[in-house]
């Protein structure tokens, strides 16, 4: 499971695309028209866009896998995170100066048989059981000081399942890694 290698120029471009997309979406303008010829940014890759307002989560939506290039996935998820996260109202124009954007470019999913393979803070988790599924990004474990067990429990709860569902043999557990970067990383 290998992280996507992105250099600082690629990260800045993806963050600019996400920021401009959020701003255009909020103002009712058409999305930007980008022509990206960078081969790495044209790899089909899952990604999440996370929006914070003064450190508080304000929106987070992504695609686990993608059928579009990374830059296009980021653009699409910026629209979704800013307007369609069901946990929050859409971002308003007066919030734009206060938000920070973070991008998580995902590795392919890896189905595991043994929970000992999970490294909290390094791996994200996707849990599936029946029609339910829940996902937590790797940085959620770090931000909340979760160990492996609590990370699994919170992922089960995110899926709308009992916190110990990961022990059920009918529960699928997938892990992934992510290249995570944000506007805050680019400051200074």
PDB file of C-alpha atoms in Angstrom, residues 21 23-31:
ATOM      1  CA  UNK A  21     -13.943  25.498  -6.734  1.00  0.00           C
ATOM      2  CA  UNK A  23     -15.345  29.954  -3.955  1.00  0.00           C
ATOM      3  CA  UNK A  24     -16.999  29.525  -7.377  1.00  0.00           C
ATOM      4  CA  UNK A  25     -19.579  27.110  -5.969  1.00  0.00           C
ATOM      5  CA  UNK A  26     -20.490  29.387  -3.072  1.00  0.00           C
ATOM      6  CA  UNK A  27     -20.778  32.437  -5.346  1.00  0.00           C
ATOM      7  CA  UNK A  28     -22.886  30.552  -7.897  1.00  0.00           C
ATOM      8  CA  UNK A  29     -20.220  30.784 -10.603  1.00  0.00           C
ATOM      9  CA  UNK A  30     -19.325  28.000 -12.993  1.00  0.00           C
ATOM     10  CA  UNK A  31     -16.504  25.691 -11.903  1.00  0.00           C
TER      11      UNK A  31
END
